[in-house]
Short mmCIF file of C-alpha atoms in Angstrom, two decimals:
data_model
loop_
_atom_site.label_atom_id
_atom_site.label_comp_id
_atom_site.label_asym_id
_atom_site.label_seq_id
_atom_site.Cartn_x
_atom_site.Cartn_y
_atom_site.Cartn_z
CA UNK A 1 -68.45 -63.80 2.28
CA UNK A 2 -67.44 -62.23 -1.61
CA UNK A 3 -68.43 -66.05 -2.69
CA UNK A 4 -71.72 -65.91 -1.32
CA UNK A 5 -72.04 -62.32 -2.40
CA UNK A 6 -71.18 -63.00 -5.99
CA UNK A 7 -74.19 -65.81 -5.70
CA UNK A 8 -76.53 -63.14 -5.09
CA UNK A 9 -75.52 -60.78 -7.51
CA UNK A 10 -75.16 -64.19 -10.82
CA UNK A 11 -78.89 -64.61 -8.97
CA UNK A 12 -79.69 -60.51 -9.04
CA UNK A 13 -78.76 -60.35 -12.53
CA UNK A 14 -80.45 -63.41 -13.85
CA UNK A 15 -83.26 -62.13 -12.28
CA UNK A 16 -83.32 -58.71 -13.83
CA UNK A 17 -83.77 -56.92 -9.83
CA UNK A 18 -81.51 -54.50 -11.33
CA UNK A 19 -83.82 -52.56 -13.32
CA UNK A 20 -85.68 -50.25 -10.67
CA UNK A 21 -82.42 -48.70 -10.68
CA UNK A 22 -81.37 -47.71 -13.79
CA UNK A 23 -80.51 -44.20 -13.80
CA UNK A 24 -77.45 -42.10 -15.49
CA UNK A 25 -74.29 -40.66 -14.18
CA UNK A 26 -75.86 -37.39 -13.02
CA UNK A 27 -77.44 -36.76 -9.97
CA UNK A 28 -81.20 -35.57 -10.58
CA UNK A 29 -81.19 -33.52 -7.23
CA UNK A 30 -78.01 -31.81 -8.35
CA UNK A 31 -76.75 -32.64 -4.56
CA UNK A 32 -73.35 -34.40 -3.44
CA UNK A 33 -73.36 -35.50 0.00
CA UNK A 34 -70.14 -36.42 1.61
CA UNK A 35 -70.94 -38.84 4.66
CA UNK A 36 -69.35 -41.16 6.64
CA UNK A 37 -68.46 -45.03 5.80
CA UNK A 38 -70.35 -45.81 8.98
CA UNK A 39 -72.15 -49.26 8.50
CA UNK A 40 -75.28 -47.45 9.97
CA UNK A 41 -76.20 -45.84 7.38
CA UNK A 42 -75.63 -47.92 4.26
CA UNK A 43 -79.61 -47.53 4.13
CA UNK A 44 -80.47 -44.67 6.47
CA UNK A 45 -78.86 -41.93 5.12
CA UNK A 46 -80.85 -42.37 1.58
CA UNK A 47 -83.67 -42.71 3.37
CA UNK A 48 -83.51 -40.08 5.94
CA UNK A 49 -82.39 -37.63 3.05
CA UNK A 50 -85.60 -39.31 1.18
CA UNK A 51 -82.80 -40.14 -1.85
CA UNK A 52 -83.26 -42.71 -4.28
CA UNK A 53 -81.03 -44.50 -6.81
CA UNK A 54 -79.91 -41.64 -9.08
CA UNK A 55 -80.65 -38.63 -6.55
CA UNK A 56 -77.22 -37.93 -5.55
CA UNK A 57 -73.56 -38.13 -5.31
CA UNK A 58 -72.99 -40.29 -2.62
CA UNK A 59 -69.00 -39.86 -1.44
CA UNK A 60 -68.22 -41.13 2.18
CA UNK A 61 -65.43 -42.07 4.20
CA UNK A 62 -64.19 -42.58 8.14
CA UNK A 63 -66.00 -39.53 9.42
CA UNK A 64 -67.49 -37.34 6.71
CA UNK A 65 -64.00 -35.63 6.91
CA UNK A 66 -61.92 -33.50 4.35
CA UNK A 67 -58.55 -33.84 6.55
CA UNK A 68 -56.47 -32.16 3.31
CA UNK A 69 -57.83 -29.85 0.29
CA UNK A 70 -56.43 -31.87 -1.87
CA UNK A 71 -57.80 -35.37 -0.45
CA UNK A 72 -59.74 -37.88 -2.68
CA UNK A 73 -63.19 -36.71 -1.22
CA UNK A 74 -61.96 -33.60 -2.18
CA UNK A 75 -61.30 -34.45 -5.61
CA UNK A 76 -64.84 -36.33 -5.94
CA UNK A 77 -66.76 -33.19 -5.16
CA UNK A 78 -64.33 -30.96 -7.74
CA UNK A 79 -65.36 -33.60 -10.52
CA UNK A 80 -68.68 -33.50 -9.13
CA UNK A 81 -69.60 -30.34 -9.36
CA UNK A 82 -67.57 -29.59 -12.59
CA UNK A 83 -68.39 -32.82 -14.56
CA UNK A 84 -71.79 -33.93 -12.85
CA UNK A 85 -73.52 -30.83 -12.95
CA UNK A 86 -74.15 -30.52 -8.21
CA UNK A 87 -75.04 -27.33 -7.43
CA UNK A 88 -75.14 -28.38 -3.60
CA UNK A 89 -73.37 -29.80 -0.94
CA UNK A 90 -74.53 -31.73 2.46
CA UNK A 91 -71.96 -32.65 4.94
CA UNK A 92 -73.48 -35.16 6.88
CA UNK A 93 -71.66 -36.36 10.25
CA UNK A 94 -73.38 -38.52 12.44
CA UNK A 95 -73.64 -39.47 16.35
CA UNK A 96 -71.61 -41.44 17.88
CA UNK A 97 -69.25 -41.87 15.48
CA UNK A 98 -66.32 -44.59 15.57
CA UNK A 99 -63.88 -41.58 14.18
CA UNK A 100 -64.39 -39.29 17.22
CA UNK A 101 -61.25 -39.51 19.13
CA UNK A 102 -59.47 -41.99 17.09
CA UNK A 103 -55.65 -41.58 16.82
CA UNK A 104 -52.84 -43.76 15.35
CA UNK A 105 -52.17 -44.37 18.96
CA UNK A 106 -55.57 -46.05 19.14
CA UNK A 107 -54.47 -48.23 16.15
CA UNK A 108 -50.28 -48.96 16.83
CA UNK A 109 -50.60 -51.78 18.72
CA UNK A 110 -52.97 -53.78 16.78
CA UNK A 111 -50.73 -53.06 13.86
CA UNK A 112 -47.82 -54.36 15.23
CA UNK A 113 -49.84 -57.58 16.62
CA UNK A 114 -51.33 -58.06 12.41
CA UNK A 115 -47.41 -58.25 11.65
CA UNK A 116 -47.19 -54.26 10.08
CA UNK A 117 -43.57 -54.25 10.64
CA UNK A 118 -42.50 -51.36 13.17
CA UNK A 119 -40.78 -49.78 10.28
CA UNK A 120 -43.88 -49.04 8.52
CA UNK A 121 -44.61 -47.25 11.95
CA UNK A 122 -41.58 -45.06 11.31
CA UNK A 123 -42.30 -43.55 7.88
CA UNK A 124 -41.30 -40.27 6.81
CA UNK A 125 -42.92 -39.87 4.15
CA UNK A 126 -46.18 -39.65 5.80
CA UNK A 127 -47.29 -38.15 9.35
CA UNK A 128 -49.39 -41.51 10.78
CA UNK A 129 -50.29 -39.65 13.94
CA UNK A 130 -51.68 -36.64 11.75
CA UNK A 131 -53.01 -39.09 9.03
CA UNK A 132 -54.78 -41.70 11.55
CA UNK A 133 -55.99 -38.46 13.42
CA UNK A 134 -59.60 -38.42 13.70
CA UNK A 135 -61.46 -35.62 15.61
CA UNK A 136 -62.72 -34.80 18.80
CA UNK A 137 -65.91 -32.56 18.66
CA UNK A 138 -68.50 -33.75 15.77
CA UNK A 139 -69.97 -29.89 15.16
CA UNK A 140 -66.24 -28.85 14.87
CA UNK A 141 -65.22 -31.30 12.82
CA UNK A 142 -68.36 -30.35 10.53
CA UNK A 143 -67.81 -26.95 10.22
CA UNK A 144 -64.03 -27.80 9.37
CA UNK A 145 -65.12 -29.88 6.58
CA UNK A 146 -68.02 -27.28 5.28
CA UNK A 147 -64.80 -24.17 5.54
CA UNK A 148 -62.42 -26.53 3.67
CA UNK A 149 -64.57 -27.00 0.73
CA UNK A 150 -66.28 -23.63 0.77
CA UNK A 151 -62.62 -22.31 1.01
CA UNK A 152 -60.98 -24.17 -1.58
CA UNK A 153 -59.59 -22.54 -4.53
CA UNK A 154 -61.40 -24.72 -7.51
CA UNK A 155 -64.74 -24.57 -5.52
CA UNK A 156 -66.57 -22.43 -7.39
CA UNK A 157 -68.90 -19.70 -5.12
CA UNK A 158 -72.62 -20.57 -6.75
CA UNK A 159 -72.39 -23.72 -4.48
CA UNK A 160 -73.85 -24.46 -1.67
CA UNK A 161 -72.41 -26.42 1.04
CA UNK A 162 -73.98 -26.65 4.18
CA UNK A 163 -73.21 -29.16 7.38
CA UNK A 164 -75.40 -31.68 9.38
CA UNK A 165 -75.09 -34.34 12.26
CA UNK A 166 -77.41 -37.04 11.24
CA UNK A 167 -78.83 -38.80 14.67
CA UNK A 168 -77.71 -42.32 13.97
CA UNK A 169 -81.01 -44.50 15.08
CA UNK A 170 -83.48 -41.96 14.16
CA UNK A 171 -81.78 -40.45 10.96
CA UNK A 172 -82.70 -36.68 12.75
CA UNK A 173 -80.62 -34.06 10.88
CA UNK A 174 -79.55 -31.09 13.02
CA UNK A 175 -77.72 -28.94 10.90
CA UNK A 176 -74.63 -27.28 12.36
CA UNK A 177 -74.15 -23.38 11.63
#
């Protein structure tokens, strides 16, 4: 598959398809939306949000979560706001989502059957039940996320940050309050 996508992108480049979006480093919209990795909405979510090349900080991971403060979406949204000039935040979750009630539990086995050797299983250093953890009610997951970045100590308080559940085949936004 990264053969055949390297093709396209020689062919992509040869071609010069690159140049509708040439933009900068800052977002126009001054927004940063933190969504999830789902493959979903690779497309949807820029055009649900109406967002175009350039619009927006686009950070996203397993389930548009912030499990620590100090987590690498975290740290995108400090630099963000600090070095990208986003005044606002969305949070956007989105139905059924592969993250609601996922566990380490969920994931052991297959590890073990991939040859992870149980004594990766075992760490200290690192809570796999807590880290592999990933939520069981989308709105409260949401408005976790929203209170850990509203909350955090280098987020300054002129930004907005509100939460949303994006409806997955329609692209619906509800927002969640």
């Amino acid at each position: 598959m990264i053969d055949s996508i390297l093709q396209f992108n020689r062919q992509f480049v040869a071609s010069k398809a690159y140049e509708p979006f040439v933009t900068d480093k800052f977002p126009a919209k001054k927004l940063a939306v933190l969504s999830c990795m789902d493959t979903r909405l690779t497309v949807l979510l820029q055009e649900a949000l109406g967002l175009k090349n350039g619009d927006a900080k686009i950070i996203k991971n397993a389930g548009a979560v912030i499990p620590s403060p100090w987590d690498s979406a975290m740290q995108s949204l400090i630099v963000a706001v600090y070095e990208l000039g986003v005044k606002e935040i969305m949070v956007v979750a989105h139905t059924d989502c592969g993250a609601c009630n996922m566990s380490f539990g969920h994931f052991r086995k297959e590890m073990l059957e991939r040859g992870i050797p149980e004594a990766e299983l075992q760490r200290t250093d690192v809570d796999l039940n807590q880290w592999l953890e990933g939520f069981h009610d989308t709105e409260k997951s949401v408005r976790a996320t929203v209170e850990t970045i509203v909350r955090h100590p280098l987020m300054p308080k002129d930004v907005t940050v509100r939460g949303f559940i994006m409806e997955t085949v329609t692209g619906e936004l509800t927002e969640v309050k």
